[in-house]
């Protein structure tokens, strides 16, 4: 009886020890597994970030464009995104591309395993604005980047771009029925319109009813063209009639008649 009791006591003492050993072993194994996973994740991330392992080999540009410098744009992208295919940030590339002067809109996406596809919509210049900028069809300005284009010249105070372009388009449509076209248009601080035609004739249209006044010029021009002297300018700010400045070839001076 006494021996049996001693045996039970020994078993009771050994059970907690075995449980602690098993717990320590389990925790150690778990720590090893976690460490392995972390190490593997670090290595995998390093591999994915390494440009030498997964480089962006091809930047494929598409779209209809004439003025965008594709070689320069590709250099900018590669300089800004030097990492691997997986590290490349599509949103950052999108913002970089759309920030370029001649890019109106763009879309950017990755194509497995090594290609970046970029679709470009180029700005469409319709006029030069205050010499140093260009206007697109929506009256938005963008940099000309030193390019010389045969475009009408529009001038006006800051913030009047859309107003000037709308006025230009309306006048251009009206003049489409004639052999005349606009070379230069100026909008003053008081929003008075002044136009120079391709022929060199200058038109002072004033602030109001400028389309009606332009139509008046179109109506009266055939009579003016019959004169021996060339027309220098026409002031149409009068309710009735016009003031005409003539070029005198002999003296190279202007004569004015109302």
XYZ file of C-alpha atoms in Angstrom:
258
model
C 0.000 0.000 0.000
C 2.753 2.410 0.914
C 4.675 1.704 -2.359
C 1.596 2.451 -4.440
C 1.140 5.792 -2.749
C 4.732 6.773 -3.444
C 4.318 5.889 -7.137
C 1.243 8.099 -7.404
C 3.104 10.995 -5.835
C 5.990 10.655 -8.353
C 3.559 10.653 -11.308
C 1.842 13.719 -9.936
C 5.167 15.536 -9.712
C 6.261 14.531 -13.264
C 3.072 15.664 -15.031
C 3.602 19.454 -14.537
C 7.211 19.100 -15.627
C 6.211 17.328 -18.825
C 3.527 19.940 -19.504
C 6.020 22.787 -19.104
C 8.478 21.033 -21.410
C 5.799 20.495 -24.024
C 4.695 24.149 -23.730
C 8.233 25.439 -24.096
C 8.775 23.164 -27.074
C 5.553 24.355 -28.709
C 6.357 28.020 -28.129
C 9.869 27.535 -29.476
C 8.525 25.836 -32.575
C 6.015 28.623 -33.074
C 8.730 31.246 -32.723
C 10.873 29.410 -35.261
C 7.950 29.259 -37.686
C 7.179 32.969 -37.219
C 10.816 33.901 -37.639
C 10.970 31.834 -40.817
C 7.858 33.538 -42.171
C 9.211 37.009 -41.375
C 12.560 36.165 -42.914
C 10.862 34.750 -45.983
C 8.655 37.821 -46.311
C 11.680 40.124 -46.075
C 13.528 38.145 -48.703
C 10.477 38.041 -50.959
C 9.989 41.789 -50.605
C 13.646 42.418 -51.374
C 13.330 40.224 -54.442
C 10.216 42.012 -55.641
C 11.762 45.449 -55.015
C 14.998 44.569 -56.766
C 14.975 46.102 -60.225
C 17.570 43.584 -61.363
C 15.214 40.701 -60.560
C 11.930 42.118 -61.965
C 12.732 45.191 -64.097
C 10.215 47.202 -66.091
C 11.670 46.357 -69.466
C 9.070 47.971 -71.718
C 7.191 51.274 -71.480
C 4.596 51.050 -74.231
C 3.172 54.430 -75.322
C 0.064 54.640 -77.482
C -2.336 57.344 -78.646
C -2.383 60.066 -81.293
C 0.309 62.647 -80.607
C 2.729 64.869 -82.522
C 4.365 67.195 -80.011
C 4.957 64.952 -76.968
C 8.623 64.025 -76.576
C 8.278 60.294 -75.858
C 11.987 59.693 -75.275
C 12.121 62.500 -72.701
C 8.940 61.256 -71.022
C 10.310 57.723 -70.709
C 13.509 59.034 -69.126
C 11.469 61.002 -66.577
C 9.412 57.932 -65.680
C 12.436 55.673 -65.241
C 14.214 58.279 -63.146
C 11.168 58.779 -60.898
C 10.411 55.030 -60.633
C 13.765 53.199 -60.509
C 12.406 50.085 -58.744
C 11.044 46.795 -60.010
C 7.782 46.017 -61.780
C 6.083 45.378 -58.437
C 7.530 48.477 -56.758
C 6.387 50.807 -59.528
C 3.536 53.077 -58.374
C 0.984 53.497 -61.169
C -0.620 56.545 -59.512
C 2.712 58.346 -59.269
C 3.430 57.633 -62.933
C -0.052 58.883 -63.876
C 0.484 62.177 -62.035
C 3.937 62.594 -63.584
C 2.659 61.989 -67.120
C -0.366 64.294 -66.831
C 1.876 67.052 -65.457
C 3.698 67.271 -68.807
C 2.702 70.377 -70.845
C 1.568 68.623 -74.020
C -0.339 65.824 -72.249
C -4.056 66.533 -71.875
C -5.132 63.167 -70.472
C -3.409 59.844 -69.802
C -4.115 56.329 -68.547
C -1.449 54.110 -66.989
C -1.522 50.392 -66.190
C 0.863 47.513 -65.640
C 0.948 44.451 -67.857
C 2.532 41.276 -66.534
C 5.378 40.492 -66.459
C 7.485 43.546 -67.372
C 5.475 46.167 -69.276
C 4.032 49.547 -68.388
C 1.314 50.637 -70.834
C 0.549 54.358 -71.178
C -2.183 55.822 -73.377
C -1.799 59.514 -74.176
C -4.273 62.176 -75.275
C -2.357 65.175 -76.564
C -3.272 68.810 -76.068
C -4.848 70.374 -79.183
C -3.576 73.949 -79.549
C -6.026 76.344 -81.200
C -4.436 79.713 -80.394
C -1.447 81.366 -78.792
C -2.221 83.178 -75.546
C -0.224 86.258 -74.477
C 2.760 84.997 -76.502
C 4.128 82.520 -73.956
C 1.216 80.058 -73.601
C -1.120 78.059 -75.816
C -4.880 77.567 -75.557
C -6.669 74.268 -76.075
C -10.281 74.095 -77.392
C -11.616 74.411 -73.821
C -9.873 77.704 -73.115
C -7.263 76.064 -70.885
C -3.665 77.235 -71.070
C -0.540 75.117 -71.311
C 3.120 75.754 -71.968
C 4.290 76.088 -75.555
C 7.780 74.803 -74.642
C 9.416 77.027 -77.225
C 7.469 75.553 -80.149
C 6.595 77.916 -82.992
C 3.157 77.156 -84.407
C 1.144 79.046 -87.009
C -1.786 79.914 -84.755
C -3.951 82.992 -84.178
C -2.631 85.203 -81.385
C -4.998 86.042 -78.539
C -4.271 88.600 -75.818
C -6.151 89.478 -72.675
C -6.018 89.899 -68.900
C -5.553 86.873 -66.662
C -8.704 84.831 -66.255
C -10.213 85.943 -69.581
C -8.925 82.991 -71.599
C -12.305 81.311 -72.117
C -14.046 84.608 -72.885
C -11.410 85.506 -75.471
C -11.558 82.072 -77.088
C -15.353 82.072 -77.221
C -15.283 85.497 -78.866
C -12.638 84.338 -81.317
C -14.655 81.236 -82.260
C -17.811 83.294 -82.827
C -15.960 85.788 -85.029
C -14.127 83.034 -86.894
C -17.445 81.307 -87.683
C -18.903 84.569 -88.979
C -15.843 85.307 -91.133
C -15.931 81.773 -92.577
C -18.349 83.046 -95.226
C -15.681 85.498 -96.450
C -12.066 85.289 -97.544
C -10.963 86.947 -94.307
C -9.654 85.396 -91.127
C -8.338 86.567 -87.757
C -4.607 86.923 -87.203
C -4.709 88.592 -83.797
C -7.388 89.325 -81.207
C -7.020 91.517 -78.135
C -9.343 91.837 -75.169
C -8.673 94.896 -73.032
C -8.963 95.210 -69.267
C -12.443 96.672 -69.864
C -13.270 93.772 -72.206
C -13.224 95.814 -75.390
C -12.498 93.807 -78.542
C -9.795 94.656 -81.051
C -9.113 92.410 -84.055
C -6.414 92.306 -86.692
C -7.240 90.315 -89.821
C -4.760 88.289 -91.842
C -4.886 91.037 -94.468
C -3.582 93.527 -91.887
C -6.867 95.420 -91.464
C -7.557 96.313 -87.834
C -11.084 96.349 -86.419
C -12.107 98.204 -83.283
C -15.304 96.486 -82.119
C -15.711 97.992 -78.649
C -17.256 96.230 -75.657
C -20.807 95.461 -76.715
C -22.541 93.849 -79.692
C -19.169 92.958 -81.197
C -20.696 90.244 -83.401
C -23.244 92.670 -84.857
C -20.466 95.172 -85.452
C -18.342 92.558 -87.179
C -21.303 91.732 -89.413
C -21.583 95.439 -90.233
C -17.940 95.389 -91.328
C -18.566 92.342 -93.530
C -21.513 94.125 -95.142
C -19.604 97.339 -95.837
C -16.250 95.814 -96.803
C -17.094 95.218 -100.487
C -17.579 98.977 -100.840
C -14.321 99.689 -99.020
C -12.435 97.206 -101.181
C -13.455 99.126 -104.318
C -11.525 102.196 -103.180
C -8.093 102.909 -104.586
C -6.534 103.149 -101.133
C -6.007 100.140 -98.913
C -7.906 99.969 -95.652
C -5.737 100.287 -92.541
C -8.393 100.120 -89.841
C -12.141 100.334 -89.300
C -13.680 101.698 -86.112
C -17.136 100.144 -85.662
C -18.061 101.578 -82.259
C -20.577 103.976 -83.774
C -24.308 103.342 -83.699
C -24.508 104.195 -87.375
C -21.678 104.263 -89.835
C -17.993 103.497 -89.394
C -14.708 105.357 -89.227
C -12.133 104.172 -91.744
C -8.389 104.712 -91.758
C -6.704 104.451 -95.154
C -3.128 103.627 -96.073
C -1.534 106.222 -98.340
C 1.155 104.352 -100.299
C 2.813 107.562 -101.468
C 3.426 109.096 -98.076
C 3.112 105.917 -96.011
C 0.644 107.723 -93.737
C -2.952 107.125 -92.773
C -5.964 109.183 -93.729
C -9.177 108.955 -91.768
C -12.734 109.264 -93.047
C -16.071 108.771 -91.323
